[in-house]
Structure formats: C-alpha cells, structure tokens
Amino acid sequence: MKTRYIFLLTAFAAGVAAAAPMMAQDKPVGGKLTTMPHGTYQCALPGDVGGKAFDVVKEEEFRLGSASSYTNTAGKGIYLLRGKSLTFTRGPKKGERFSRVGTNQLKRGKLICTRLGGQS
C-alpha cells in the first residue's frame, strides 16, 4: 500500500515539475505596437521657482513622421512604441528610451517632450 502512495506522489510531483515552466511564463513585455502622432516634439526641463517655468533643450527636439520614422538635426532614424515605452532603434538617438505620458507627450527622467500644435 505504501508503494502505491509513493508511486502516485512521485508521478504527481513529476507532473507538477513538467507543467511549472509553462505556468511560469510571463506575458510579453511592453504591449501593443503603435505609433505616436506625427509632428515636431519640443523637449524641455523643469525650471525653478524664481525663473522660467521650463527650459527648452533645443538639441533634444525631433520630428516624428510616417512609418515610425524620426528626424532631428543630427539625422534620421526609426523608433518603436510598444505600449507606453518608446525606444529609438536606429539613427542618432539610437538606444534612448522614453515613456509615453500623454497622447502628445514623452518623458525621460525630468526631460519632457511635447508635440507642438499647428504642425503635422
């Protein structure tokens, strides 16, 4: 009788061990692939109480176009927007990562980039 229980427990443990990797798989990170609205994005850092509300960082400005492309003063490249995470994958901004914080806004640390109105 004990042999049967030992055999059943061993078989059950083997089944759990075999199924564990399938149950432990995480969902793919990131989310749905999308694009940002096209246009020029102006980037700025927060100012201080005694001065400007924000300080524009002209070197960080870029323009998003069709087919997940972008251009800036240094050249052109491609970006990937997965869920709320935007990564520049080619070109002068390659490797830079931003978080989408609004329909027309991206953020990296304290730097926030906002699409300028009236331009497409």
XYZ file of N, CA and C in Angstrom:
360
model
N 0.822 -1.185 0.000
C 0.000 0.000 0.000
C 0.867 1.249 0.000
N 1.946 1.247 0.802
C 2.817 2.408 0.834
C 3.487 2.622 -0.511
N 3.801 1.556 -1.202
C 4.459 1.670 -2.504
C 3.560 2.399 -3.492
N 2.254 2.116 -3.461
C 1.319 2.772 -4.368
C 1.285 4.283 -4.098
N 1.236 4.695 -2.816
C 1.217 6.122 -2.473
C 2.515 6.813 -2.898
N 3.614 6.138 -2.675
C 4.902 6.711 -3.077
C 4.937 6.881 -4.591
N 4.451 5.887 -5.323
C 4.421 5.969 -6.785
C 3.510 7.112 -7.239
N 2.312 7.225 -6.650
C 1.381 8.294 -7.030
C 1.949 9.674 -6.699
N 2.556 9.817 -5.525
C 3.160 11.102 -5.166
C 4.313 11.456 -6.097
N 5.107 10.463 -6.467
C 6.216 10.702 -7.396
C 5.687 11.121 -8.761
N 4.649 10.449 -9.245
C 4.058 10.794 -10.541
C 3.447 12.196 -10.497
N 2.777 12.523 -9.399
C 2.185 13.856 -9.253
C 3.273 14.934 -9.246
N 4.344 14.699 -8.495
C 5.449 15.661 -8.425
C 6.097 15.844 -9.794
N 6.237 14.759 -10.548
C 6.811 14.858 -11.892
C 5.898 15.663 -12.808
N 4.597 15.468 -12.678
C 3.641 16.242 -13.485
C 3.694 17.725 -13.165
N 3.773 18.050 -11.882
C 3.872 19.459 -11.475
C 5.173 20.062 -11.988
N 6.266 19.321 -11.871
C 7.559 19.822 -12.337
C 7.558 20.044 -13.849
N 6.872 19.184 -14.588
C 6.809 19.333 -16.044
C 5.931 20.511 -16.446
N 4.874 20.780 -15.695
C 3.947 21.861 -16.039
C 4.403 23.216 -15.513
N 5.279 23.247 -14.537
C 5.693 24.509 -13.917
C 6.283 25.512 -14.906
N 7.174 25.111 -15.818
C 7.714 26.106 -16.754
C 6.634 26.744 -17.634
N 5.625 25.994 -18.009
C 4.558 26.549 -18.842
C 3.714 27.543 -18.054
N 3.481 27.275 -16.789
C 2.669 28.168 -15.968
C 3.449 29.407 -15.555
N 4.770 29.325 -15.500
C 5.592 30.433 -15.037
C 5.926 31.434 -16.138
N 5.583 31.149 -17.391
C 5.920 32.060 -18.477
C 5.189 33.381 -18.303
N 5.963 34.459 -18.395
C 5.396 35.795 -18.283
C 4.787 36.218 -19.609
N 3.900 37.205 -19.524
C 3.353 37.802 -20.734
C 4.462 38.585 -21.417
N 4.389 38.753 -22.727
C 5.399 39.572 -23.395
C 5.407 40.987 -22.805
N 6.594 41.511 -22.605
C 6.743 42.835 -22.010
C 6.409 43.910 -23.032
N 5.761 44.969 -22.605
C 5.568 46.125 -23.461
C 4.150 46.376 -23.855
N 3.570 45.520 -24.627
C 2.213 45.733 -25.077
C 2.125 45.878 -26.581
N 1.023 46.443 -27.002
C 0.693 46.582 -28.412
C 1.628 47.574 -29.112
N 2.031 47.236 -30.347
C 2.842 48.146 -31.146
C 1.957 49.220 -31.748
N 2.317 50.476 -31.544
C 1.568 51.605 -32.088
C 2.553 52.675 -32.546
N 2.026 53.817 -32.961
C 2.867 54.950 -33.333
C 2.397 56.194 -32.595
N 3.272 57.162 -32.508
C 2.944 58.456 -31.901
C 2.372 59.365 -32.981
N 1.603 60.395 -32.587
C 1.134 61.373 -33.567
C 2.325 62.062 -34.245
N 2.216 62.272 -35.554
C 3.283 62.910 -36.318
C 3.402 64.373 -35.927
N 4.589 64.907 -36.032
C 4.812 66.322 -35.763
C 6.124 66.564 -35.055
N 6.386 67.821 -34.775
C 7.609 68.235 -34.089
C 7.398 68.172 -32.582
N 8.341 67.552 -31.900
C 8.296 67.419 -30.445
C 9.382 68.307 -29.837
N 8.946 69.256 -29.019
C 9.860 70.159 -28.331
C 10.111 69.602 -26.934
N 11.378 69.532 -26.546
C 11.736 68.949 -25.255
C 12.195 70.036 -24.286
N 11.846 69.874 -23.024
C 12.182 70.873 -22.010
C 12.412 70.216 -20.658
N 13.178 70.913 -19.840
C 13.405 70.522 -18.453
C 12.644 71.489 -17.557
N 12.230 71.050 -16.381
C 11.520 71.967 -15.488
C 12.425 73.118 -15.061
N 11.824 74.295 -14.921
C 12.567 75.473 -14.470
C 12.637 75.519 -12.953
N 12.753 76.733 -12.433
C 12.778 76.886 -10.980
C 11.759 77.932 -10.550
N 11.561 78.039 -9.270
C 10.536 78.922 -8.716
C 10.801 80.382 -9.070
N 12.055 80.795 -9.064
C 12.385 82.190 -9.292
C 12.535 82.578 -10.748
N 12.449 81.624 -11.662
C 12.688 81.928 -13.078
C 11.621 81.356 -13.983
N 12.083 80.811 -15.098
C 11.179 80.241 -16.096
C 10.490 78.985 -15.556
N 9.309 78.725 -16.105
C 8.585 77.506 -15.724
C 9.272 76.272 -16.300
N 9.911 76.435 -17.481
C 10.639 75.333 -18.099
C 11.764 75.894 -18.954
N 12.780 75.067 -19.193
C 13.916 75.429 -20.038
C 13.934 74.506 -21.245
N 13.726 75.066 -22.441
C 13.722 74.280 -23.675
C 15.131 73.772 -23.952
N 15.229 72.480 -24.322
C 16.501 71.861 -24.690
C 16.441 71.627 -26.201
N 16.912 72.607 -26.965
C 16.799 72.602 -28.429
C 17.464 71.361 -29.045
N 18.569 70.890 -28.472
C 19.295 69.732 -29.026
C 18.476 68.445 -28.989
N 17.485 68.368 -28.113
C 16.672 67.159 -27.975
C 15.445 67.159 -28.888
N 15.159 68.261 -29.563
C 13.972 68.365 -30.415
C 14.043 67.357 -31.568
N 12.903 66.783 -31.927
C 12.832 65.838 -33.045
C 11.458 65.913 -33.687
N 11.360 65.345 -34.881
C 10.102 65.322 -35.617
C 9.767 63.873 -35.950
N 8.554 63.442 -35.573
C 8.096 62.090 -35.881
C 7.309 62.123 -37.179
N 7.589 61.158 -38.056
C 6.911 61.078 -39.342
C 6.253 59.731 -39.537
N 5.971 59.424 -40.788
C 5.284 58.170 -41.109
C 6.218 56.976 -40.942
N 5.622 55.810 -40.852
C 6.340 54.534 -40.755
C 7.325 54.504 -39.583
N 6.927 55.049 -38.437
C 7.752 55.050 -37.220
C 9.129 55.676 -37.446
N 9.191 56.705 -38.274
C 10.461 57.375 -38.544
C 10.555 58.674 -37.754
N 11.788 59.150 -37.581
C 12.006 60.435 -36.926
C 13.192 61.131 -37.580
N 13.243 62.434 -37.428
C 14.393 63.220 -37.873
C 14.728 64.232 -36.783
N 16.001 64.574 -36.706
C 16.452 65.672 -35.852
C 17.638 66.324 -36.552
N 18.295 67.261 -35.898
C 19.387 67.980 -36.550
C 20.561 67.071 -36.896
N 20.704 65.941 -36.215
C 21.823 65.030 -36.454
C 21.539 63.985 -37.531
N 20.283 63.832 -37.948
C 19.966 62.834 -38.965
C 18.576 62.265 -38.797
N 18.402 61.052 -39.325
C 17.090 60.414 -39.249
C 17.227 58.987 -38.755
N 16.102 58.430 -38.291
C 16.123 57.080 -37.765
C 14.726 56.521 -37.595
N 14.634 55.457 -36.807
C 13.375 54.740 -36.598
C 13.154 54.561 -35.099
N 11.880 54.586 -34.699
C 11.529 54.340 -33.297
C 10.520 53.206 -33.218
N 10.389 52.647 -32.028
C 9.437 51.580 -31.750
C 8.648 51.978 -30.511
N 7.321 52.026 -30.642
C 6.454 52.335 -29.498
C 5.700 51.067 -29.141
N 6.029 50.516 -27.984
C 5.408 49.283 -27.507
C 4.727 49.588 -26.189
N 3.391 49.599 -26.223
C 2.656 50.000 -25.030
C 2.925 51.462 -24.734
N 3.503 51.740 -23.584
C 3.840 53.120 -23.206
C 5.343 53.375 -23.262
N 6.095 52.463 -23.833
C 7.547 52.595 -23.895
C 8.006 52.862 -25.324
N 8.640 54.019 -25.550
C 9.164 54.373 -26.863
C 10.676 54.227 -26.834
N 11.219 53.498 -27.814
C 12.659 53.301 -27.931
C 13.093 53.699 -29.328
N 14.115 54.545 -29.408
C 14.702 54.876 -30.703
C 15.644 53.727 -31.060
N 15.367 53.044 -32.179
C 16.106 51.832 -32.517
C 17.189 52.040 -33.564
N 17.105 53.113 -34.341
C 18.129 53.436 -35.341
C 18.316 54.934 -35.400
N 19.464 55.344 -35.903
C 19.723 56.761 -36.098
C 20.446 57.398 -34.924
N 20.514 58.735 -34.924
C 21.306 59.448 -33.916
C 20.802 59.297 -32.476
N 19.552 58.981 -32.279
C 19.007 58.824 -30.921
C 18.926 57.348 -30.503
N 19.582 56.472 -31.273
C 19.516 55.029 -31.011
C 19.817 54.714 -29.542
N 18.935 53.896 -28.948
C 19.110 53.466 -27.566
C 18.400 54.336 -26.538
N 17.972 55.535 -26.934
C 17.257 56.398 -25.991
C 15.848 55.856 -25.774
N 15.395 55.899 -24.521
C 14.066 55.390 -24.169
C 13.249 56.475 -23.490
N 11.981 56.546 -23.874
C 11.044 57.496 -23.292
C 9.800 56.735 -22.852
N 9.060 57.300 -21.918
C 7.760 56.767 -21.513
C 6.684 57.688 -22.055
N 5.639 57.115 -22.611
C 4.524 57.917 -23.101
C 3.660 58.297 -21.905
N 3.524 59.596 -21.667
C 2.762 60.068 -20.514
C 1.480 60.778 -20.925
N 1.243 60.885 -22.193
C 0.035 61.514 -22.717
C -0.045 61.257 -24.206
N -1.141 61.650 -24.824
C -1.308 61.437 -26.259
C -0.172 62.075 -27.044
N 0.273 63.247 -26.618
C 1.298 64.007 -27.331
C 2.535 64.282 -26.487
N 2.785 63.475 -25.459
C 3.920 63.733 -24.575
C 4.734 62.477 -24.296
N 6.054 62.676 -24.244
C 7.007 61.630 -23.892
C 7.881 62.157 -22.760
N 8.347 61.249 -21.893
C 9.157 61.670 -20.755
C 10.338 60.730 -20.572
N 11.507 61.324 -20.277
C 12.713 60.567 -19.931
C 13.353 61.282 -18.758
N 13.259 60.699 -17.591
C 13.753 61.376 -16.397
C 12.955 62.652 -16.178
N 13.650 63.785 -16.061
C 12.968 65.071 -15.892
C 12.641 65.725 -17.228
N 13.239 65.231 -18.307
C 13.010 65.791 -19.643
C 11.638 65.367 -20.150
N 10.843 66.331 -20.607
C 9.531 66.018 -21.171
C 9.449 66.625 -22.567
N 8.987 65.821 -23.525
C 8.876 66.251 -24.918
C 7.402 66.293 -25.297
N 6.970 67.435 -25.838
C 5.568 67.665 -26.167
C 5.438 68.031 -27.635
N 4.451 67.447 -28.307
C 4.211 67.762 -29.719
C 3.670 69.180 -29.813
N 4.283 69.955 -30.703
C 3.846 71.333 -30.906
C 2.579 71.351 -31.738
N 1.636 72.211 -31.389
C 0.380 72.320 -32.118
C 0.541 73.073 -33.423
N -0.427 72.884 -34.331
C -0.443 73.608 -35.591
C 0.512 73.071 -36.627
N 1.170 71.934 -36.343
C 2.096 71.339 -37.303
C 1.740 69.875 -37.464
N 1.894 69.379 -38.672
C 1.606 67.952 -38.878
C 2.772 67.238 -39.479
